[in-house]
mmCIF file with all atom_site columns, C-alpha atoms in Angstrom:
data_model
loop_
_atom_site.group_PDB
_atom_site.id
_atom_site.type_symbol
_atom_site.label_atom_id
_atom_site.label_alt_id
_atom_site.label_comp_id
_atom_site.label_asym_id
_atom_site.label_entity_id
_atom_site.label_seq_id
_atom_site.pdbx_PDB_ins_code
_atom_site.Cartn_x
_atom_site.Cartn_y
_atom_site.Cartn_z
_atom_site.occupancy
_atom_site.B_iso_or_equiv
_atom_site.pdbx_formal_charge
_atom_site.auth_seq_id
_atom_site.auth_comp_id
_atom_site.auth_asym_id
_atom_site.auth_atom_id
_atom_site.pdbx_PDB_model_num
ATOM 1   C CA . MET A 1 1   ? -48.835 55.343 -47.912 1.00 51.00 ? 192 MET A CA 1
ATOM 2   C CA . THR A 1 2   ? -47.178 53.150 -45.694 1.00 58.00 ? 193 THR A CA 1
ATOM 3   C CA . ASP A 1 3   ? -44.929 55.710 -45.172 1.00 62.00 ? 194 ASP A CA 1
ATOM 4   C CA . ALA A 1 4   ? -47.817 57.551 -43.774 1.00 61.00 ? 195 ALA A CA 1
ATOM 5   C CA . SER A 1 5   ? -49.236 55.000 -41.375 1.00 62.00 ? 196 SER A CA 1
ATOM 6   C CA . ALA A 1 6   ? -45.887 53.716 -40.225 1.00 60.00 ? 197 ALA A CA 1
ATOM 7   C CA . ILE A 1 7   ? -45.650 57.831 -38.775 1.00 61.00 ? 198 ILE A CA 1
ATOM 8   C CA . LYS A 1 8   ? -48.681 57.875 -37.093 1.00 60.00 ? 199 LYS A CA 1
ATOM 9   C CA . GLU A 1 9   ? -48.671 54.551 -35.781 1.00 62.00 ? 200 GLU A CA 1
ATOM 10  C CA . ARG A 1 10  ? -45.115 56.047 -33.730 1.00 61.00 ? 201 ARG A CA 1
ATOM 11  C CA . SER A 1 11  ? -45.933 59.203 -32.477 1.00 58.00 ? 202 SER A CA 1
ATOM 12  C CA . ALA A 1 12  ? -49.428 57.123 -31.044 1.00 57.00 ? 203 ALA A CA 1
ATOM 13  C CA . ILE A 1 13  ? -47.303 55.108 -28.986 1.00 59.00 ? 204 ILE A CA 1
ATOM 14  C CA . ASN A 1 14  ? -44.978 58.457 -27.885 1.00 58.00 ? 205 ASN A CA 1
ATOM 15  C CA . GLU A 1 15  ? -47.824 60.160 -27.678 1.00 59.00 ? 206 GLU A CA 1
ATOM 16  C CA . ARG A 1 16  ? -49.923 57.145 -24.968 1.00 61.00 ? 207 ARG A CA 1
ATOM 17  C CA . LYS A 1 17  ? -49.031 57.517 -21.161 1.00 64.00 ? 208 LYS A CA 1
ATOM 18  C CA . ARG A 1 18  ? -48.735 55.544 -18.194 1.00 64.00 ? 209 ARG A CA 1
ATOM 19  C CA . HIS A 1 19  ? -51.040 55.709 -15.924 1.00 65.00 ? 210 HIS A CA 1
ATOM 20  C CA . GLY A 1 20  ? -51.048 53.277 -12.886 1.00 71.00 ? 211 GLY A CA 1
ATOM 21  C CA . GLY A 1 21  ? -49.888 55.843 -10.081 1.00 82.00 ? 212 GLY A CA 1
ATOM 22  C CA . THR A 1 22  ? -53.751 55.586 -8.273  1.00 87.00 ? 213 THR A CA 1
ATOM 23  C CA . PRO A 1 23  ? -53.222 51.928 -6.123  1.00 89.00 ? 214 PRO A CA 1
ATOM 24  C CA . LEU A 1 24  ? -49.262 53.378 -5.172  1.00 90.00 ? 215 LEU A CA 1
ATOM 25  C CA . VAL A 1 25  ? -51.241 56.225 -3.750  1.00 92.00 ? 216 VAL A CA 1
ATOM 26  C CA . VAL A 1 26  ? -54.062 54.652 -2.656  1.00 93.00 ? 217 VAL A CA 1
ATOM 27  C CA . ALA A 1 27  ? -51.415 52.848 -0.925  1.00 94.00 ? 218 ALA A CA 1
ATOM 28  C CA . ALA A 1 28  ? -49.645 54.920 0.639   1.00 95.00 ? 219 ALA A CA 1
ATOM 29  C CA . VAL A 1 29  ? -52.432 57.075 2.162   1.00 96.00 ? 220 VAL A CA 1
ATOM 30  C CA . VAL A 1 30  ? -54.289 54.259 3.540   1.00 97.00 ? 221 VAL A CA 1
ATOM 31  C CA . ALA A 1 31  ? -50.440 53.781 4.763   1.00 97.00 ? 222 ALA A CA 1
ATOM 32  C CA . ALA A 1 32  ? -50.190 56.852 6.531   1.00 97.00 ? 223 ALA A CA 1
ATOM 33  C CA . PHE A 1 33  ? -53.237 56.434 8.837   1.00 95.00 ? 224 PHE A CA 1
ATOM 34  C CA . GLY A 1 34  ? -53.252 53.437 9.866   1.00 95.00 ? 225 GLY A CA 1
ATOM 35  C CA . VAL A 1 35  ? -49.242 54.470 11.102  1.00 93.00 ? 226 VAL A CA 1
ATOM 36  C CA . LEU A 1 36  ? -50.806 57.450 12.433  1.00 92.00 ? 227 LEU A CA 1
ATOM 37  C CA . GLY A 1 37  ? -54.298 56.227 14.079  1.00 89.00 ? 228 GLY A CA 1
ATOM 38  C CA . MET A 1 38  ? -51.555 53.108 15.601  1.00 87.00 ? 229 MET A CA 1
ATOM 39  C CA . LEU A 1 39  ? -49.477 56.258 17.405  1.00 86.00 ? 230 LEU A CA 1
ATOM 40  C CA . ILE A 1 40  ? -52.842 58.436 18.350  1.00 84.00 ? 231 ILE A CA 1
ATOM 41  C CA . VAL A 1 41  ? -54.411 54.925 19.978  1.00 83.00 ? 232 VAL A CA 1
ATOM 42  C CA . ASP A 1 42  ? -51.183 53.646 21.423  1.00 79.00 ? 233 ASP A CA 1
ATOM 43  C CA . HIS A 1 43  ? -49.746 56.704 22.642  1.00 76.00 ? 234 HIS A CA 1
ATOM 44  C CA . GLY A 1 44  ? -52.478 58.906 23.002  1.00 70.00 ? 235 GLY A CA 1
ATOM 45  C CA . PRO A 1 45  ? -53.491 60.752 26.727  1.00 71.00 ? 236 PRO A CA 1
ATOM 46  C CA . TRP A 1 46  ? -55.678 58.367 28.027  1.00 72.00 ? 237 TRP A CA 1
ATOM 47  C CA . ASN A 1 47  ? -53.104 55.515 27.222  1.00 71.00 ? 238 ASN A CA 1
ATOM 48  C CA . LYS A 1 48  ? -50.988 56.557 30.987  1.00 73.00 ? 239 LYS A CA 1
ATOM 49  C CA . PRO A 1 49  ? -50.442 54.015 32.828  1.00 72.00 ? 240 PRO A CA 1
ATOM 50  C CA . LYS A 1 50  ? -51.988 53.100 36.139  1.00 73.00 ? 241 LYS A CA 1
ATOM 51  C CA . LEU A 1 51  ? -49.911 52.406 38.988  1.00 73.00 ? 242 LEU A CA 1
ATOM 52  C CA . GLN A 1 52  ? -50.914 51.127 41.815  1.00 65.00 ? 243 GLN A CA 1
ATOM 53  C CA . PRO A 1 53  ? -48.003 51.414 44.386  1.00 68.00 ? 244 PRO A CA 1
ATOM 54  C CA . ALA A 1 54  ? -47.581 48.208 47.112  1.00 64.00 ? 245 ALA A CA 1
ATOM 55  C CA . ALA A 1 55  ? -48.616 50.456 49.816  1.00 62.00 ? 246 ALA A CA 1
ATOM 56  C CA . HIS A 1 56  ? -52.524 50.154 47.906  1.00 65.00 ? 247 HIS A CA 1
ATOM 57  C CA . ALA A 1 57  ? -51.718 46.991 47.101  1.00 69.00 ? 248 ALA A CA 1
ATOM 58  C CA . ASN A 1 58  ? -54.058 43.944 49.197  1.00 79.00 ? 249 ASN A CA 1
ATOM 59  C CA . TYR A 1 59  ? -51.970 41.050 49.308  1.00 78.00 ? 250 TYR A CA 1
ATOM 60  C CA . SER A 1 60  ? -48.473 40.769 48.787  1.00 81.00 ? 251 SER A CA 1
ATOM 61  C CA . THR A 1 61  ? -48.668 37.275 47.529  1.00 84.00 ? 252 THR A CA 1
ATOM 62  C CA . THR A 1 62  ? -51.423 34.433 45.238  1.00 84.00 ? 253 THR A CA 1
ATOM 63  C CA . GLY A 1 63  ? -51.577 32.786 47.401  1.00 84.00 ? 254 GLY A CA 1
ATOM 64  C CA . GLU A 1 64  ? -52.977 35.333 49.566  1.00 87.00 ? 255 GLU A CA 1
ATOM 65  C CA . ALA A 1 65  ? -54.609 37.211 46.681  1.00 85.00 ? 256 ALA A CA 1
ATOM 66  C CA . ALA A 1 66  ? -56.242 33.823 45.629  1.00 86.00 ? 257 ALA A CA 1
ATOM 67  C CA . ARG A 1 67  ? -57.154 32.355 49.686  1.00 87.00 ? 258 ARG A CA 1
ATOM 68  C CA . ALA A 1 68  ? -58.557 35.720 49.729  1.00 87.00 ? 259 ALA A CA 1
ATOM 69  C CA . ALA A 1 69  ? -61.004 35.200 46.791  1.00 88.00 ? 260 ALA A CA 1
ATOM 70  C CA . GLY A 1 70  ? -62.308 32.310 47.987  1.00 90.00 ? 261 GLY A CA 1
ATOM 71  C CA . ALA A 1 71  ? -60.162 29.331 46.620  1.00 89.00 ? 262 ALA A CA 1
ATOM 72  C CA . THR A 1 72  ? -58.042 26.554 47.359  1.00 88.00 ? 263 THR A CA 1
ATOM 73  C CA . VAL A 1 73  ? -54.259 26.279 47.843  1.00 83.00 ? 264 VAL A CA 1
ATOM 74  C CA . LEU A 1 74  ? -53.028 23.340 47.693  1.00 87.00 ? 265 LEU A CA 1
ATOM 75  C CA . PRO A 1 75  ? -49.165 21.853 46.973  1.00 86.00 ? 266 PRO A CA 1
ATOM 76  C CA . THR A 1 76  ? -48.345 20.213 44.151  1.00 85.00 ? 267 THR A CA 1
ATOM 77  C CA . GLU A 1 77  ? -47.672 16.765 44.057  1.00 85.00 ? 268 GLU A CA 1
ATOM 78  C CA . PRO A 1 78  ? -43.755 15.372 44.119  1.00 83.00 ? 269 PRO A CA 1
ATOM 79  C CA . LYS A 1 79  ? -42.234 14.467 41.302  1.00 77.00 ? 270 LYS A CA 1
ATOM 80  C CA . ALA A 1 80  ? -41.175 10.670 41.560  1.00 76.00 ? 271 ALA A CA 1
ATOM 81  C CA . PRO A 1 81  ? -37.627 9.665  42.308  1.00 76.00 ? 272 PRO A CA 1
ATOM 82  C CA . LEU A 1 82  ? -36.915 7.509  39.926  1.00 81.00 ? 273 LEU A CA 1
ATOM 83  C CA . GLU A 1 83  ? -39.289 7.830  35.904  1.00 75.00 ? 274 GLU A CA 1
ATOM 84  C CA . PRO A 1 84  ? -39.683 4.956  33.243  1.00 78.00 ? 275 PRO A CA 1
ATOM 85  C CA . ASP A 1 85  ? -37.477 4.037  31.464  1.00 77.00 ? 276 ASP A CA 1
ATOM 86  C CA . PRO A 1 86  ? -39.074 5.672  27.268  1.00 76.00 ? 277 PRO A CA 1
ATOM 87  C CA . PRO A 1 87  ? -40.778 2.862  25.502  1.00 83.00 ? 278 PRO A CA 1
ATOM 88  C CA . GLY A 1 88  ? -38.676 1.606  22.372  1.00 82.00 ? 279 GLY A CA 1
ATOM 89  C CA . PRO A 1 89  ? -35.677 0.732  21.981  1.00 81.00 ? 280 PRO A CA 1
ATOM 90  C CA . LYS A 1 90  ? -32.834 1.581  24.123  1.00 79.00 ? 281 LYS A CA 1
ATOM 91  C CA . PRO A 1 91  ? -29.442 2.678  21.724  1.00 76.00 ? 282 PRO A CA 1
ATOM 92  C CA . VAL A 1 92  ? -27.089 0.723  20.177  1.00 78.00 ? 283 VAL A CA 1
ATOM 93  C CA . GLN A 1 93  ? -23.722 1.061  22.212  1.00 74.00 ? 284 GLN A CA 1
ATOM 94  C CA . PRO A 1 94  ? -20.263 1.958  20.016  1.00 72.00 ? 285 PRO A CA 1
ATOM 95  C CA . ALA A 1 95  ? -18.787 -1.326 18.845  1.00 72.00 ? 286 ALA A CA 1
ATOM 96  C CA . ASN A 1 96  ? -15.832 0.159  19.365  1.00 72.00 ? 287 ASN A CA 1
ATOM 97  C CA . PRO A 1 97  ? -15.773 2.446  22.796  1.00 69.00 ? 288 PRO A CA 1
ATOM 98  C CA . ASN A 1 98  ? -12.182 3.619  23.687  1.00 74.00 ? 289 ASN A CA 1
ATOM 99  C CA . ALA A 1 99  ? -11.151 4.543  19.972  1.00 65.00 ? 290 ALA A CA 1
ATOM 100 C CA . PRO A 1 100 ? -7.912  6.013  20.207  1.00 66.00 ? 291 PRO A CA 1
ATOM 101 C CA . GLN A 1 101 ? -8.125  9.896  19.378  1.00 62.00 ? 292 GLN A CA 1
#
């Protein structure tokens, strides 16, 4: 009787089938729709560059455009010729500055 039960267990193990491909199929479908959506959005007929030639530009510099918009354009403040020493200890000098190479 033990031989019959062992044979049944082996046949039950052999008849099992693996059912794990569904997440893989779902992920592949989502990825395909994502790539297709990006291609449509990025390369569709409505997404063409609208270049404006220089002849149609109203201002040639940023300053001119800012002044036309009512902004006041001021020059930047000049940087001080000497910077103050940074806080903290100064670097240590080497013990033997003229060491042979």
